[in-house]
């Protein structure tokens, strides 16, 4: 299954090939939580393999069981991490509550940053939207309503992430939202 790839950290493909590979790797979840986790686990591994200079790569997923939406730890690569982040808290919760990517050049300068690995110096968090579309049906409204989770990338290097990285990871989020969080599986 993984013939095109060799070893972790061996970046021999480009962004387009990465996105095609990711799409081909994902079975549409069609509402199955187990399949969703399968896809996200492989997506975390693929991101970890492809992107250099990371110390954490993974997902936080929306949980609406409480009074306010909470992000819960999903599949990831890296050290064990905090399990629950309320919308609006930390870098992840800010991306979720605003529906906007967060490019943080220096995590120590981000008020409210939640430290899971003391090695982290910079961070990129990108929201994943239901159906992969930030504005379902073209409706203008609160984008956080459509956020189903976030992609979180941490680096031990300050200023590791640029606007181009955010654009690429948004395309990754679109693929994941479309395949693993289709509109009909909204809960
Ligand atoms: N730094 C994140 C918390 C998650 S860890 O980086 C894995 C935040 O501030 O939301």
mmCIF file of C-alpha atoms and ligand atoms in Angstrom:
data_model
loop_
_atom_site.group_PDB
_atom_site.id
_atom_site.type_symbol
_atom_site.label_atom_id
_atom_site.label_comp_id
_atom_site.label_asym_id
_atom_site.label_seq_id
_atom_site.Cartn_x
_atom_site.Cartn_y
_atom_site.Cartn_z
ATOM 1 C CA UNK A 1 0.000 0.000 0.000
ATOM 2 C CA UNK A 2 2.831 2.385 0.794
ATOM 3 C CA UNK A 3 5.172 1.548 -2.080
ATOM 4 C CA UNK A 4 5.492 5.195 -3.213
ATOM 5 C CA UNK A 5 6.996 6.115 0.131
ATOM 6 C CA UNK A 6 10.239 5.211 1.753
ATOM 7 C CA UNK A 7 11.210 6.466 5.180
ATOM 8 C CA UNK A 8 9.869 8.997 7.651
ATOM 9 C CA UNK A 9 11.146 12.463 6.799
ATOM 10 C CA UNK A 10 12.011 11.556 3.217
ATOM 11 C CA UNK A 11 10.166 14.313 1.348
ATOM 12 C CA UNK A 12 10.120 12.963 -2.187
ATOM 13 C CA UNK A 13 6.687 14.169 -3.229
ATOM 14 C CA UNK A 14 5.208 17.622 -3.772
ATOM 15 C CA UNK A 15 2.089 19.199 -2.236
ATOM 16 C CA UNK A 16 -0.178 18.139 -5.106
ATOM 17 C CA UNK A 17 0.949 14.530 -4.845
ATOM 18 C CA UNK A 18 0.529 14.691 -1.080
ATOM 19 C CA UNK A 19 -3.077 15.864 -1.430
ATOM 20 C CA UNK A 20 -3.863 13.195 -4.028
ATOM 21 C CA UNK A 21 -2.279 10.551 -1.820
ATOM 22 C CA UNK A 22 -4.206 11.736 1.214
ATOM 23 C CA UNK A 23 -7.486 11.672 -0.694
ATOM 24 C CA UNK A 24 -6.786 8.162 -1.968
ATOM 25 C CA UNK A 25 -5.882 7.000 1.529
ATOM 26 C CA UNK A 26 -9.173 8.056 3.088
ATOM 27 C CA UNK A 27 -12.269 5.887 3.022
ATOM 28 C CA UNK A 28 -15.290 8.186 3.124
ATOM 29 C CA UNK A 29 -16.530 7.865 6.698
ATOM 30 C CA UNK A 30 -20.226 8.391 5.902
ATOM 31 C CA UNK A 31 -20.926 8.901 9.571
ATOM 32 C CA UNK A 32 -18.776 6.080 10.947
ATOM 33 C CA UNK A 33 -16.746 7.381 13.896
ATOM 34 C CA UNK A 34 -14.378 4.390 13.637
ATOM 35 C CA UNK A 35 -13.627 5.074 9.973
ATOM 36 C CA UNK A 36 -13.173 8.743 10.757
ATOM 37 C CA UNK A 37 -10.507 7.857 13.327
ATOM 38 C CA UNK A 38 -8.820 5.475 10.872
ATOM 39 C CA UNK A 39 -8.560 8.269 8.339
ATOM 40 C CA UNK A 40 -7.324 10.844 10.810
ATOM 41 C CA UNK A 41 -4.718 8.436 12.207
ATOM 42 C CA UNK A 42 -3.271 7.888 8.743
ATOM 43 C CA UNK A 43 -3.524 11.604 7.955
ATOM 44 C CA UNK A 44 -1.518 12.409 11.111
ATOM 45 C CA UNK A 45 1.122 9.877 10.074
ATOM 46 C CA UNK A 46 1.240 11.296 6.548
ATOM 47 C CA UNK A 47 1.610 14.889 7.760
ATOM 48 C CA UNK A 48 4.338 13.825 10.183
ATOM 49 C CA UNK A 49 6.150 12.029 7.397
ATOM 50 C CA UNK A 50 5.814 14.867 4.872
ATOM 51 C CA UNK A 51 6.390 18.094 6.786
ATOM 52 C CA UNK A 52 9.878 18.790 8.152
ATOM 53 C CA UNK A 53 10.727 20.212 11.564
ATOM 54 C CA UNK A 54 7.658 19.137 13.522
ATOM 55 C CA UNK A 55 7.480 17.866 17.080
ATOM 56 C CA UNK A 56 3.700 17.318 17.045
ATOM 57 C CA UNK A 57 1.132 16.767 14.317
ATOM 58 C CA UNK A 58 -2.466 15.804 14.895
ATOM 59 C CA UNK A 59 -6.087 16.603 15.476
ATOM 60 C CA UNK A 60 -8.503 17.943 18.031
ATOM 61 C CA UNK A 61 -12.159 17.126 17.386
ATOM 62 C CA UNK A 62 -15.308 18.965 18.392
ATOM 63 C CA UNK A 63 -17.367 17.614 21.292
ATOM 64 C CA UNK A 64 -20.745 19.296 21.820
ATOM 65 C CA UNK A 65 -21.778 17.272 24.867
ATOM 66 C CA UNK A 66 -21.259 20.128 27.339
ATOM 67 C CA UNK A 67 -22.495 23.708 27.643
ATOM 68 C CA UNK A 68 -19.858 24.984 25.251
ATOM 69 C CA UNK A 69 -18.053 23.176 22.444
ATOM 70 C CA UNK A 70 -14.821 21.530 23.545
ATOM 71 C CA UNK A 71 -11.982 20.221 21.419
ATOM 72 C CA UNK A 72 -10.935 16.681 22.393
ATOM 73 C CA UNK A 73 -7.615 15.097 21.510
ATOM 74 C CA UNK A 74 -7.739 13.013 18.333
ATOM 75 C CA UNK A 75 -5.155 10.934 16.452
ATOM 76 C CA UNK A 76 -1.669 12.432 16.479
ATOM 77 C CA UNK A 77 2.094 11.903 16.252
ATOM 78 C CA UNK A 78 4.351 13.280 18.963
ATOM 79 C CA UNK A 79 4.334 13.404 22.746
ATOM 80 C CA UNK A 80 1.153 12.886 24.802
ATOM 81 C CA UNK A 81 -0.907 16.078 24.795
ATOM 82 C CA UNK A 82 -3.702 17.800 26.696
ATOM 83 C CA UNK A 83 -7.023 16.130 26.047
ATOM 84 C CA UNK A 84 -9.575 18.957 26.260
ATOM 85 C CA UNK A 85 -9.458 22.540 24.958
ATOM 86 C CA UNK A 86 -12.594 24.729 25.131
ATOM 87 C CA UNK A 87 -13.467 26.757 22.039
ATOM 88 C CA UNK A 88 -11.828 30.158 22.458
ATOM 89 C CA UNK A 89 -8.894 28.867 24.565
ATOM 90 C CA UNK A 90 -5.315 28.431 23.394
ATOM 91 C CA UNK A 91 -4.226 28.435 19.782
ATOM 92 C CA UNK A 92 -6.465 25.486 18.898
ATOM 93 C CA UNK A 93 -9.559 26.928 20.560
ATOM 94 C CA UNK A 94 -8.944 30.295 18.886
ATOM 95 C CA UNK A 95 -8.803 28.657 15.443
ATOM 96 C CA UNK A 96 -12.001 26.755 16.257
ATOM 97 C CA UNK A 97 -13.962 29.722 17.613
ATOM 98 C CA UNK A 98 -12.922 32.111 14.834
ATOM 99 C CA UNK A 99 -12.862 29.602 11.993
ATOM 100 C CA UNK A 100 -9.520 31.108 10.977
ATOM 101 C CA UNK A 101 -6.055 29.545 10.665
ATOM 102 C CA UNK A 102 -3.643 30.593 13.399
ATOM 103 C CA UNK A 103 0.002 31.018 12.389
ATOM 104 C CA UNK A 104 1.987 31.538 15.589
ATOM 105 C CA UNK A 105 5.653 32.375 15.051
ATOM 106 C CA UNK A 106 6.438 32.367 18.792
ATOM 107 C CA UNK A 107 4.129 30.419 21.066
ATOM 108 C CA UNK A 108 5.499 32.272 24.115
ATOM 109 C CA UNK A 109 4.125 35.512 22.668
ATOM 110 C CA UNK A 110 0.599 34.078 22.171
ATOM 111 C CA UNK A 111 -1.533 34.969 25.193
ATOM 112 C CA UNK A 112 -3.227 31.812 26.446
ATOM 113 C CA UNK A 113 -1.061 29.371 24.518
ATOM 114 C CA UNK A 114 -1.461 25.893 26.018
ATOM 115 C CA UNK A 115 1.886 24.164 26.339
ATOM 116 C CA UNK A 116 1.857 20.396 25.819
ATOM 117 C CA UNK A 117 5.488 19.889 24.821
ATOM 118 C CA UNK A 118 8.006 22.395 26.176
ATOM 119 C CA UNK A 119 10.023 21.934 22.969
ATOM 120 C CA UNK A 120 7.330 23.678 20.905
ATOM 121 C CA UNK A 121 8.341 27.145 19.700
ATOM 122 C CA UNK A 122 5.906 27.815 16.851
ATOM 123 C CA UNK A 123 2.521 26.463 15.878
ATOM 124 C CA UNK A 124 0.030 26.295 13.021
ATOM 125 C CA UNK A 125 -3.614 25.449 13.656
ATOM 126 C CA UNK A 126 -6.163 25.169 10.849
ATOM 127 C CA UNK A 127 -9.887 24.506 11.283
ATOM 128 C CA UNK A 128 -11.602 21.566 9.600
ATOM 129 C CA UNK A 129 -15.132 22.341 8.424
ATOM 130 C CA UNK A 130 -18.134 20.118 7.947
ATOM 131 C CA UNK A 131 -18.092 18.969 4.331
ATOM 132 C CA UNK A 132 -14.729 20.672 3.863
ATOM 133 C CA UNK A 133 -16.473 23.974 3.119
ATOM 134 C CA UNK A 134 -16.046 26.884 5.534
ATOM 135 C CA UNK A 135 -19.426 28.245 4.526
ATOM 136 C CA UNK A 136 -21.805 25.308 4.059
ATOM 137 C CA UNK A 137 -24.308 25.984 1.332
ATOM 138 C CA UNK A 138 -22.689 29.341 0.761
ATOM 139 C CA UNK A 139 -24.417 30.724 3.861
ATOM 140 C CA UNK A 140 -22.794 33.660 5.576
ATOM 141 C CA UNK A 141 -22.827 33.097 9.293
ATOM 142 C CA UNK A 142 -20.718 32.125 12.272
ATOM 143 C CA UNK A 143 -17.998 29.880 10.753
ATOM 144 C CA UNK A 144 -17.339 28.267 14.150
ATOM 145 C CA UNK A 145 -20.727 26.517 13.831
ATOM 146 C CA UNK A 146 -19.305 24.441 10.979
ATOM 147 C CA UNK A 147 -15.953 23.662 12.647
ATOM 148 C CA UNK A 148 -15.703 19.922 13.329
ATOM 149 C CA UNK A 149 -12.103 19.985 14.548
ATOM 150 C CA UNK A 150 -8.661 21.403 13.921
ATOM 151 C CA UNK A 151 -5.330 20.313 12.496
ATOM 152 C CA UNK A 152 -2.558 21.238 14.939
ATOM 153 C CA UNK A 153 1.122 21.339 13.952
ATOM 154 C CA UNK A 154 3.895 22.231 16.401
ATOM 155 C CA UNK A 155 7.546 22.909 15.634
ATOM 156 C CA UNK A 156 10.626 23.206 17.827
ATOM 157 C CA UNK A 157 11.766 26.026 15.510
ATOM 158 C CA UNK A 158 10.590 29.617 16.002
ATOM 159 C CA UNK A 159 8.842 31.004 12.928
ATOM 160 C CA UNK A 160 8.630 27.577 11.285
ATOM 161 C CA UNK A 161 5.259 28.249 9.620
ATOM 162 C CA UNK A 162 4.565 30.745 6.823
ATOM 163 C CA UNK A 163 1.346 31.835 5.133
ATOM 164 C CA UNK A 164 2.098 29.278 2.385
ATOM 165 C CA UNK A 165 2.090 26.508 4.977
ATOM 166 C CA UNK A 166 -1.314 27.676 6.205
ATOM 167 C CA UNK A 167 -2.661 27.621 2.624
ATOM 168 C CA UNK A 168 -1.403 24.081 2.107
ATOM 169 C CA UNK A 169 -2.770 22.832 5.425
ATOM 170 C CA UNK A 170 -6.140 24.458 4.631
ATOM 171 C CA UNK A 171 -6.224 22.307 1.497
ATOM 172 C CA UNK A 172 -5.476 19.280 3.683
ATOM 173 C CA UNK A 173 -8.339 20.315 5.985
ATOM 174 C CA UNK A 174 -10.678 20.605 2.987
ATOM 175 C CA UNK A 175 -9.877 17.040 1.906
ATOM 176 C CA UNK A 176 -10.441 15.745 5.437
ATOM 177 C CA UNK A 177 -13.677 17.667 5.910
ATOM 178 C CA UNK A 178 -15.071 16.500 2.602
ATOM 179 C CA UNK A 179 -14.145 12.826 3.029
ATOM 180 C CA UNK A 180 -14.481 12.252 6.761
ATOM 181 C CA UNK A 181 -17.113 14.791 7.835
ATOM 182 C CA UNK A 182 -19.665 14.800 4.996
ATOM 183 C CA UNK A 183 -22.730 16.991 5.482
ATOM 184 C CA UNK A 184 -25.075 14.037 5.915
ATOM 185 C CA UNK A 185 -23.096 12.784 8.928
ATOM 186 C CA UNK A 186 -23.634 15.977 10.947
ATOM 187 C CA UNK A 187 -24.509 15.071 14.527
HETATM 188 N N1 LIG B 1 -0.647 24.508 21.916
HETATM 189 C C1 LIG B 1 -2.028 24.153 21.723
HETATM 190 C C2 LIG B 1 -2.399 22.962 22.566
HETATM 191 C C3 LIG B 1 -2.259 21.651 21.884
HETATM 192 S S1 LIG B 1 -0.674 21.112 21.758
HETATM 193 O O1 LIG B 1 0.146 22.064 21.062
HETATM 194 C C4 LIG B 1 -0.590 19.614 21.079
HETATM 195 C C5 LIG B 1 -2.927 25.340 22.052
HETATM 196 O O2 LIG B 1 -2.474 26.356 22.564
HETATM 197 O O3 LIG B 1 -4.131 25.250 21.785
#
